[in-house]
mmCIF file of C-alpha atoms in Angstrom:
data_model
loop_
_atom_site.group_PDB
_atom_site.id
_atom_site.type_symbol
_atom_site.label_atom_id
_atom_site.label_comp_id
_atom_site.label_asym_id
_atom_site.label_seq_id
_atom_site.Cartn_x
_atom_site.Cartn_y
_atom_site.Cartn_z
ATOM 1 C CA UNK A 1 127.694 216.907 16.385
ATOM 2 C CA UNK A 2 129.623 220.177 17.513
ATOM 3 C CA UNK A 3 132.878 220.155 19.680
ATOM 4 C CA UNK A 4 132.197 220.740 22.976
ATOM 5 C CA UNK A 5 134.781 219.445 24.917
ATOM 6 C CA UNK A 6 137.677 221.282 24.171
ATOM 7 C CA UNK A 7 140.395 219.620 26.182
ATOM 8 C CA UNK A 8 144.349 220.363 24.704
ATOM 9 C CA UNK A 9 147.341 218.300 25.976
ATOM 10 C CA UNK A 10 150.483 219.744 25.736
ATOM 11 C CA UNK A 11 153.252 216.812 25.266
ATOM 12 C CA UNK A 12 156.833 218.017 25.680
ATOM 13 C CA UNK A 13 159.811 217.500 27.459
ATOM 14 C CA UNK A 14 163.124 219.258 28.740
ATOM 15 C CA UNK A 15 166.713 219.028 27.247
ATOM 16 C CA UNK A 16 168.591 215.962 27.563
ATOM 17 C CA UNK A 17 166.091 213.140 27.100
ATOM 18 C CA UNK A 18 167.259 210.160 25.123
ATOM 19 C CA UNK A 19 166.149 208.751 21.807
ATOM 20 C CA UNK A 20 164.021 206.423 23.710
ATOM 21 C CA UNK A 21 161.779 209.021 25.322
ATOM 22 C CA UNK A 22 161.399 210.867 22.625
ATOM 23 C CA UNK A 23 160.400 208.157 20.505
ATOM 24 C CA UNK A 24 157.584 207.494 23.401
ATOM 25 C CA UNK A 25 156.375 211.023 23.285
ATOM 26 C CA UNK A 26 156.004 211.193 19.281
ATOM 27 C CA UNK A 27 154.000 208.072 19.753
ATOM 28 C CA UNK A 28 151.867 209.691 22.344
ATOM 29 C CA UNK A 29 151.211 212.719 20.292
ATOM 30 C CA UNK A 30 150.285 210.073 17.095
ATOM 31 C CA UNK A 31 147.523 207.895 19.894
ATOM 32 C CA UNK A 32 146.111 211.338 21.311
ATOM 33 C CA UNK A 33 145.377 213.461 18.238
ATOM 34 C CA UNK A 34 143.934 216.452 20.337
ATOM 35 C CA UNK A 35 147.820 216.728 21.892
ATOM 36 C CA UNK A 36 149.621 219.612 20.723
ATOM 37 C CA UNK A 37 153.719 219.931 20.629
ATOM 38 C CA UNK A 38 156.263 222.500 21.650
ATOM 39 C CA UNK A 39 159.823 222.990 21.903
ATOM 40 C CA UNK A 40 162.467 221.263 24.837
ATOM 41 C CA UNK A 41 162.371 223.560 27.640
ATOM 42 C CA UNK A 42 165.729 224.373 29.116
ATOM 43 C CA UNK A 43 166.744 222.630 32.034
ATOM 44 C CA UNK A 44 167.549 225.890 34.260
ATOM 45 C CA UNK A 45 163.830 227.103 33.483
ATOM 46 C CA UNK A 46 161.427 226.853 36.468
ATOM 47 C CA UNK A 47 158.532 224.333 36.424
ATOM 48 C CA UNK A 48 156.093 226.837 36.909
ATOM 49 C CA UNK A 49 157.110 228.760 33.451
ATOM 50 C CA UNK A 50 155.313 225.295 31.797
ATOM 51 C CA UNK A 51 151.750 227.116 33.251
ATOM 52 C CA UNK A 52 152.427 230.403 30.496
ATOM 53 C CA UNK A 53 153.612 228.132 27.794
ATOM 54 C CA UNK A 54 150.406 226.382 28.119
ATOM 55 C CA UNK A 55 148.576 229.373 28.024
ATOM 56 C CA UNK A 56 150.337 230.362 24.979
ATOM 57 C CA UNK A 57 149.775 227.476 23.311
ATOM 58 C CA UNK A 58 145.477 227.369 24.557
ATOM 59 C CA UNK A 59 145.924 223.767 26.096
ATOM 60 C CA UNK A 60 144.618 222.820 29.692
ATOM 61 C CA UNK A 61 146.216 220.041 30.352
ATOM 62 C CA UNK A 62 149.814 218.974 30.080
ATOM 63 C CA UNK A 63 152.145 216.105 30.227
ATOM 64 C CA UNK A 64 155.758 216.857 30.767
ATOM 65 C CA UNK A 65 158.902 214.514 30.428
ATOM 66 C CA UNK A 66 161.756 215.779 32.977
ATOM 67 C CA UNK A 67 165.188 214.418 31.957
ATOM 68 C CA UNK A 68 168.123 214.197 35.331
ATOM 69 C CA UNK A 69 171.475 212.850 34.714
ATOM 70 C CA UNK A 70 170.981 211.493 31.598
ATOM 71 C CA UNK A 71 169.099 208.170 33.046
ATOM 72 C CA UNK A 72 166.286 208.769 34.865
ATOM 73 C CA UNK A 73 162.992 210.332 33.329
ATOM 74 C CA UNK A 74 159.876 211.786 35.248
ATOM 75 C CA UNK A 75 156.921 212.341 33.896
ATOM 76 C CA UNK A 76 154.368 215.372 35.184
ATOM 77 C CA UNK A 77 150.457 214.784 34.261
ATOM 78 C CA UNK A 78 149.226 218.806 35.471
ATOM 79 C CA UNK A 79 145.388 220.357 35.281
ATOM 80 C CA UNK A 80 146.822 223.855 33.595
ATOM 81 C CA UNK A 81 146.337 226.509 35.710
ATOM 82 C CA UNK A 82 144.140 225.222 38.606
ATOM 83 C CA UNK A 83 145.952 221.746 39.588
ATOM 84 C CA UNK A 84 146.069 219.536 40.524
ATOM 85 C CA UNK A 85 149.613 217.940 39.381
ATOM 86 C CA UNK A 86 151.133 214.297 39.666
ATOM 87 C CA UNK A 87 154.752 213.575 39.340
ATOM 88 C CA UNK A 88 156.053 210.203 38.223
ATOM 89 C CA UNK A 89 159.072 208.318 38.248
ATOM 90 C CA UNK A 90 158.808 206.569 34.621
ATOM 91 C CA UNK A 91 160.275 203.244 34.488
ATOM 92 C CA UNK A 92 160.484 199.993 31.538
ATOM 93 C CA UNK A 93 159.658 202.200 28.174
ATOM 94 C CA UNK A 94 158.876 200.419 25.252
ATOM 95 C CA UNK A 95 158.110 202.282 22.150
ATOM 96 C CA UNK A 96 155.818 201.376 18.873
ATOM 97 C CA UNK A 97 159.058 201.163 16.800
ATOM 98 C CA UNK A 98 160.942 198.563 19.240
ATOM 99 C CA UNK A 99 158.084 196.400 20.273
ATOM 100 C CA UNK A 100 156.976 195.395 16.737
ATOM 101 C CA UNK A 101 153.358 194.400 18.087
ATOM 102 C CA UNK A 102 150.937 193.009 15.463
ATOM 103 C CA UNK A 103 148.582 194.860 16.549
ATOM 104 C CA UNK A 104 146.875 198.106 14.542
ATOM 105 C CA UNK A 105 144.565 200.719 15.352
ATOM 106 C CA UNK A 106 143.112 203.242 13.023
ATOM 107 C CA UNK A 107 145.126 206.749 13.599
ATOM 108 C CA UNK A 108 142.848 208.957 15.318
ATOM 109 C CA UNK A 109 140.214 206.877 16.666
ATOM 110 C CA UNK A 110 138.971 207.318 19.957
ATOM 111 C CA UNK A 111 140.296 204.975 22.834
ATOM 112 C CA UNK A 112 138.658 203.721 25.449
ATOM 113 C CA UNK A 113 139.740 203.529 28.723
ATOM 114 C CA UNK A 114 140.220 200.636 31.151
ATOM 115 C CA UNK A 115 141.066 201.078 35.158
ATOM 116 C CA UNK A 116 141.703 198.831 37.926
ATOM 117 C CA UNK A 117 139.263 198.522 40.475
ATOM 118 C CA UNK A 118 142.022 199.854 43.079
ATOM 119 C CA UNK A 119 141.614 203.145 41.261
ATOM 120 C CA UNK A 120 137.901 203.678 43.089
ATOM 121 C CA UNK A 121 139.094 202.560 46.344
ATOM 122 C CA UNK A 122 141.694 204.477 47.660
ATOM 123 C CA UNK A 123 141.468 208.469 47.326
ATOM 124 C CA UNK A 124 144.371 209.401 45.589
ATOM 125 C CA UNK A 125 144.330 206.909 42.961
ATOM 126 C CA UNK A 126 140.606 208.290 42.277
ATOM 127 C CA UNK A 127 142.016 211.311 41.670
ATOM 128 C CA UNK A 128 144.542 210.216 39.807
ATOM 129 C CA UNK A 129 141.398 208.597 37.766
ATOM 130 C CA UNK A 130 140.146 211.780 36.737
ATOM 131 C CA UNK A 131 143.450 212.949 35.580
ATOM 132 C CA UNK A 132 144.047 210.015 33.614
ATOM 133 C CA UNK A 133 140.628 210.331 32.220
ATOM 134 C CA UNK A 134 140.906 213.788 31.662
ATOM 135 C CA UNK A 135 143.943 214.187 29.674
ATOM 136 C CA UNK A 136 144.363 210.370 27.546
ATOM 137 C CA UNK A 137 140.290 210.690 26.334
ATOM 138 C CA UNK A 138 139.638 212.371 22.824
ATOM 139 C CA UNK A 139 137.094 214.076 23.119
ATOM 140 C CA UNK A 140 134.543 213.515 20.877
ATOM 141 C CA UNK A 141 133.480 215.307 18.008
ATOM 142 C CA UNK A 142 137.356 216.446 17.914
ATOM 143 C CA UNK A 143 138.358 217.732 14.203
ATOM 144 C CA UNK A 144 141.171 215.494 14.244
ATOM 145 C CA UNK A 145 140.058 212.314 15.241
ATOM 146 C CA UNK A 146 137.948 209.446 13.615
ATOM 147 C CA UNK A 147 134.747 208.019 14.734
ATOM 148 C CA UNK A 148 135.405 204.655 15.612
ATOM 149 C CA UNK A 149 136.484 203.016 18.916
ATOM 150 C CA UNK A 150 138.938 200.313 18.100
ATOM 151 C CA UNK A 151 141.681 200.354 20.957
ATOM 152 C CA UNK A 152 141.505 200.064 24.730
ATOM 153 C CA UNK A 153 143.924 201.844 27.092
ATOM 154 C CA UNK A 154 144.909 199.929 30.346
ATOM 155 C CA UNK A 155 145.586 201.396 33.480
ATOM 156 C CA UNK A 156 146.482 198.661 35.930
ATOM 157 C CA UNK A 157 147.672 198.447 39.836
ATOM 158 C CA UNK A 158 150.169 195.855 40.348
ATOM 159 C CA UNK A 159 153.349 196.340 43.074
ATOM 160 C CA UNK A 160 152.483 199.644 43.873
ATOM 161 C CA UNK A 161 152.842 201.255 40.203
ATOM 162 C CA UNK A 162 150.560 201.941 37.373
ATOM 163 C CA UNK A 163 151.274 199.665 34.643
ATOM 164 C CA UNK A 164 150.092 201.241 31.241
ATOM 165 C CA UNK A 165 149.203 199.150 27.726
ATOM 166 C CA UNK A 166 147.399 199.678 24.581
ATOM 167 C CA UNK A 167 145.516 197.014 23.221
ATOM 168 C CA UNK A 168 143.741 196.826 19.754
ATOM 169 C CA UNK A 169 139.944 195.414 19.606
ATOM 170 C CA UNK A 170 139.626 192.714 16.981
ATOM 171 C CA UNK A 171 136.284 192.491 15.824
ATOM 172 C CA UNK A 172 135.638 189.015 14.969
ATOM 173 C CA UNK A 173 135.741 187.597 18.276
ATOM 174 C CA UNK A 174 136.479 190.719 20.877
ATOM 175 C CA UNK A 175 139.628 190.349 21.536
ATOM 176 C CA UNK A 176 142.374 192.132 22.581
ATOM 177 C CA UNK A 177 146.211 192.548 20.619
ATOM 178 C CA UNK A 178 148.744 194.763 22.176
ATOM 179 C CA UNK A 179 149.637 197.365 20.064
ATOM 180 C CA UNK A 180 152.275 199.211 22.258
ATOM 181 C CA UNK A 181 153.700 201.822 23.820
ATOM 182 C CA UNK A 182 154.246 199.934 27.114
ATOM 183 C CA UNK A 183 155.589 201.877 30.147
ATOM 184 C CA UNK A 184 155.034 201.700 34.038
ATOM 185 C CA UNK A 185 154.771 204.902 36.140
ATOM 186 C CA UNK A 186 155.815 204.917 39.790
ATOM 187 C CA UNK A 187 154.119 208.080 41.808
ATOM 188 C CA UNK A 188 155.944 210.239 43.629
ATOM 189 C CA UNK A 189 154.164 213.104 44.869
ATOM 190 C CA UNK A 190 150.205 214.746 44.110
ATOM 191 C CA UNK A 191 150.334 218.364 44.677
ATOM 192 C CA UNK A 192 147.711 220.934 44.905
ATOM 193 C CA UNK A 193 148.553 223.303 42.423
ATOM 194 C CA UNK A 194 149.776 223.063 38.909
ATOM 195 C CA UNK A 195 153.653 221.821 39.136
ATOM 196 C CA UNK A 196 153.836 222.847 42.480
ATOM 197 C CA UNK A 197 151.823 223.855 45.670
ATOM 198 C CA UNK A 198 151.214 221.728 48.520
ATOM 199 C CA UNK A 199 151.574 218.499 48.902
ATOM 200 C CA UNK A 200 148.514 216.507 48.681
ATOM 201 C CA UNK A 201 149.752 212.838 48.839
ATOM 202 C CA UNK A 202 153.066 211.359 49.045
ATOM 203 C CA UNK A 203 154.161 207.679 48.272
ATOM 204 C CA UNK A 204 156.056 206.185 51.001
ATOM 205 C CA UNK A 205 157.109 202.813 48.625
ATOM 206 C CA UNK A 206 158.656 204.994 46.119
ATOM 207 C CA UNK A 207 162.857 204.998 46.564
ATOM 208 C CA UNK A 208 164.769 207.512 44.390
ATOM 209 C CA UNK A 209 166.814 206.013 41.715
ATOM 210 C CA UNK A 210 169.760 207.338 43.430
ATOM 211 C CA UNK A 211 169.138 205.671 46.199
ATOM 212 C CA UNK A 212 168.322 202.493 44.567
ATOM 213 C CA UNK A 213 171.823 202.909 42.752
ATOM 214 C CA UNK A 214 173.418 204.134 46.122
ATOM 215 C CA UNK A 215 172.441 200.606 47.876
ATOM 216 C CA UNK A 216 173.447 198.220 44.782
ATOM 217 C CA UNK A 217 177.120 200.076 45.559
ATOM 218 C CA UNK A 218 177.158 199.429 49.088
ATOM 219 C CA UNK A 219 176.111 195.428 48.318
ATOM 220 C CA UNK A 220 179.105 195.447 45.364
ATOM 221 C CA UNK A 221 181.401 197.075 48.601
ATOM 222 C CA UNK A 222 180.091 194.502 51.007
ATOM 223 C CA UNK A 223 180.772 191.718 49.005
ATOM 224 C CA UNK A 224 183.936 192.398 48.452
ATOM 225 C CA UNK A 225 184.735 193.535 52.150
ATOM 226 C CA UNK A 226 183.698 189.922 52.670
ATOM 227 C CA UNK A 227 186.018 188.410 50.404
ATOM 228 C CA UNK A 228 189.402 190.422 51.624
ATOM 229 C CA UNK A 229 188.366 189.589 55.278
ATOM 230 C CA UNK A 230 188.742 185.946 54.294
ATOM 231 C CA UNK A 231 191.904 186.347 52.492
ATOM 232 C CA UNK A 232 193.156 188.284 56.034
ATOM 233 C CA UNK A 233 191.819 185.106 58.270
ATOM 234 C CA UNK A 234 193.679 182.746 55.959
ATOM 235 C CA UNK A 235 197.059 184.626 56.086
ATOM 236 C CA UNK A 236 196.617 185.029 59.921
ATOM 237 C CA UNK A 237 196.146 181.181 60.042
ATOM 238 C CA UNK A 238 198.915 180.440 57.871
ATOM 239 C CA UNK A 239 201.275 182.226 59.613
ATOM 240 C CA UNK A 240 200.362 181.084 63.491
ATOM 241 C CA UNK A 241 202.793 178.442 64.777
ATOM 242 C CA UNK A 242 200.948 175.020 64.237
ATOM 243 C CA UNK A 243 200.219 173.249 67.946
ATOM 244 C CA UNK A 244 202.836 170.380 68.458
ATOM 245 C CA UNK A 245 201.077 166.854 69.798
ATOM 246 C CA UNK A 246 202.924 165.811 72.248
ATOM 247 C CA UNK A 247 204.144 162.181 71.953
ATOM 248 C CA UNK A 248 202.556 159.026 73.687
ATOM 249 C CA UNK A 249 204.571 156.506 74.878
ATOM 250 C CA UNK A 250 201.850 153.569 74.588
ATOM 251 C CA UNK A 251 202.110 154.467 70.778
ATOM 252 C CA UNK A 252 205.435 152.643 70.448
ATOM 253 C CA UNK A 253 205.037 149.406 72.790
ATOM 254 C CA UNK A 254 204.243 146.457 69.876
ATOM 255 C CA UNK A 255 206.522 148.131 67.335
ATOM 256 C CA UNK A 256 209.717 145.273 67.349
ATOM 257 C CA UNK A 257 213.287 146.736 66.016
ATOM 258 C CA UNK A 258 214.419 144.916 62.767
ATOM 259 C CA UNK A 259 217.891 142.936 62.684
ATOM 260 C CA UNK A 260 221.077 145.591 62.566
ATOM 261 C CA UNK A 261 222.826 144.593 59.496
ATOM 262 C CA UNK A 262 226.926 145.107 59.750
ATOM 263 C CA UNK A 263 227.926 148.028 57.962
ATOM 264 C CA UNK A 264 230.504 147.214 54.958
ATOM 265 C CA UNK A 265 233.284 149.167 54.123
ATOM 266 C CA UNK A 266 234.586 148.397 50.259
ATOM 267 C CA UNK A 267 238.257 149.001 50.018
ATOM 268 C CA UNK A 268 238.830 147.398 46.610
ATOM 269 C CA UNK A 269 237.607 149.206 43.578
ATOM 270 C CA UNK A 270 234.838 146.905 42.200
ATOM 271 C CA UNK A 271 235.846 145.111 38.435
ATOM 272 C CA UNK A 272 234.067 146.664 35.388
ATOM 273 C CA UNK A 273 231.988 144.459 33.709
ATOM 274 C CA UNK A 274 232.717 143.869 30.148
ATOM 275 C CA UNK A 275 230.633 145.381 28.076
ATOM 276 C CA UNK A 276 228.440 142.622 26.273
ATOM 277 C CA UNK A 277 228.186 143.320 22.492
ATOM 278 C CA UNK A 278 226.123 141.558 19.939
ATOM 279 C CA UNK A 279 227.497 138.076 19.054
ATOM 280 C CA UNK A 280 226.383 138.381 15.396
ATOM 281 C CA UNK A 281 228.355 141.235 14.753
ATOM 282 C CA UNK A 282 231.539 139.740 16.614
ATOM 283 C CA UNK A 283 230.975 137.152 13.875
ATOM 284 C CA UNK A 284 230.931 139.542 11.364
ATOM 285 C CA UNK A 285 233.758 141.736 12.165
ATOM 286 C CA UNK A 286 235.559 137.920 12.709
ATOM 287 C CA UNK A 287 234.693 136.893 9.365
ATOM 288 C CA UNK A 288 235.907 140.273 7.893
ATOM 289 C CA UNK A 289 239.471 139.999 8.719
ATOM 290 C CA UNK A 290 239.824 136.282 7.976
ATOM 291 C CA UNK A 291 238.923 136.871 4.411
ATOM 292 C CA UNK A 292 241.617 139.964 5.041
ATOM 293 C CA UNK A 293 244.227 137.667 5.910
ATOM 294 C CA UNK A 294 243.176 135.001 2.948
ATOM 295 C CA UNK A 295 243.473 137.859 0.575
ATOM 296 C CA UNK A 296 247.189 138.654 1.646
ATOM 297 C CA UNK A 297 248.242 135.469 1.676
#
């Protein structure tokens, strides 16, 4: 059959990502073998310089991994030039290499792909649908991949995030071994246009990681707060004068006064007892100079 579909992803990412998410996007770029690569984009570069580089490169679609402060990775899925775009807050990464999964897939084939059934209810995650379909589909009759269907992607609804998983088909009985990468992607904004425009759809459960970082600090402050408060209390109570009972006069009616004894005044120095020594060795020490004397005689 000829190539019809002729849908390019562009996977890349900006400067400062860690070994971890680039691990995860070499293992996209191995699953999706109509992806294409580039270099890291520098961090001072606009967002909307990723629409040329996709030009450049002839790919329509693109899926970009934003580093911030070393720690927190977003991910942009973007319809190149047109829109729309989704940003994502990406969140428990597992790559191929850490997960060790027993499952295997052929490299190349063509996935298929699995959705919730929250995904045709509510508008934006339809949308979000087509995007998904869109960009992680191979198209078929692509010169790179394989003819064969032998692994399933997931896309699944649970807590308010997308939770995403790659399972292998087994063909003796249908079913299904994880083969990995595992991540979950938290949506932040949907905007018109590509990496930018206006806003189409905003989450109001998502909380920055800042934030979420910002209120374990104030808990770690509370808590301790807490704890020195205490400590003040206690001194406070320590020092206070303790309340004095006053005394009740019922409480010594039965008790009876013992017998005064005459106090004795000793004028005499008491006699020292002589000291007591072993009788056996008085014999001894008797017997010694007796045989002393019988000598000298």
């Amino acid at each position: 059959g000829k190539w019809k579909n002729k849908e390019r992803v562009l996977i890349f990412s900006s400067r400062g990502i860690n070994f971890r998410t680039r691990h995860l996007m070499q293992d996209l770029r191995t699953l999706m073998p109509h992806s294409k690569a580039d270099t890291k984009m520098d961090r001072k570069d606009q967002l909307f310089v990723i629409n040329e580089v996709c030009e450049m490169k002839n790919c329509n679609k693109c899926i970009f991994f934003e580093a911030k402060k070393k720690q927190d990775l977003y991910m942009w899925l973007a319809n190149i030039p047109q829109g729309p775009s989704a940003k994502f807050l990406v969140q428990n990464v597992h790559t191929l290499a850490e997960l060790k999964m027993t499952g295997n897939c052929l490299r190349g084939s063509r996935p298929l792909l699995s959705f919730d059934p929250i995904f045709d209810k509510e508008p934006h995650y339809a949308l979000l649908k087509e995007l998904f379909i869109q960009i992680f589909s191979t198209p078929q009759y692509h010169p790179k991949s394989q003819p064969f269907v032998d692994h399933v992607f997931t896309f699944t609804v649970t807590d308010e995030r997308i939770w995403f998983r790659n399972y292998q088909i087994i063909e003796e009985d249908a079913s299904l071994v994880e083969i990995g990468p595992r991540f979950v992607l938290n949506l932040i904004k949907i905007f018109q246009g590509s990496f930018g425009g206006p806003t189409l759809y905003e989450n109001p459960h998502y909380q920055s990681p800042n934030m979420h970082r910002r209120l374990i600090r104030l808990s770690v402050a509370a808590k301790f707060r807490e704890k020195q408060h205490v400590k003040e209390v206690q001194k406070i109570k320590k020092k206070e004068c303790k309340v004095l009972i006053e005394e009740d006069p019922t409480e010594v009616v039965f008790e009876t006064p013992g017998e005064e004894k005459p106090v004795e005044i000793q004028l005499v120095k008491p006699e020292s007892k002589p000291i007591v020594k072993d009788k056996k060795k008085l014999r001894k020490i008797q017997r010694k100079k007796q045989r002393k004397l019988f000598r000298t005689e």
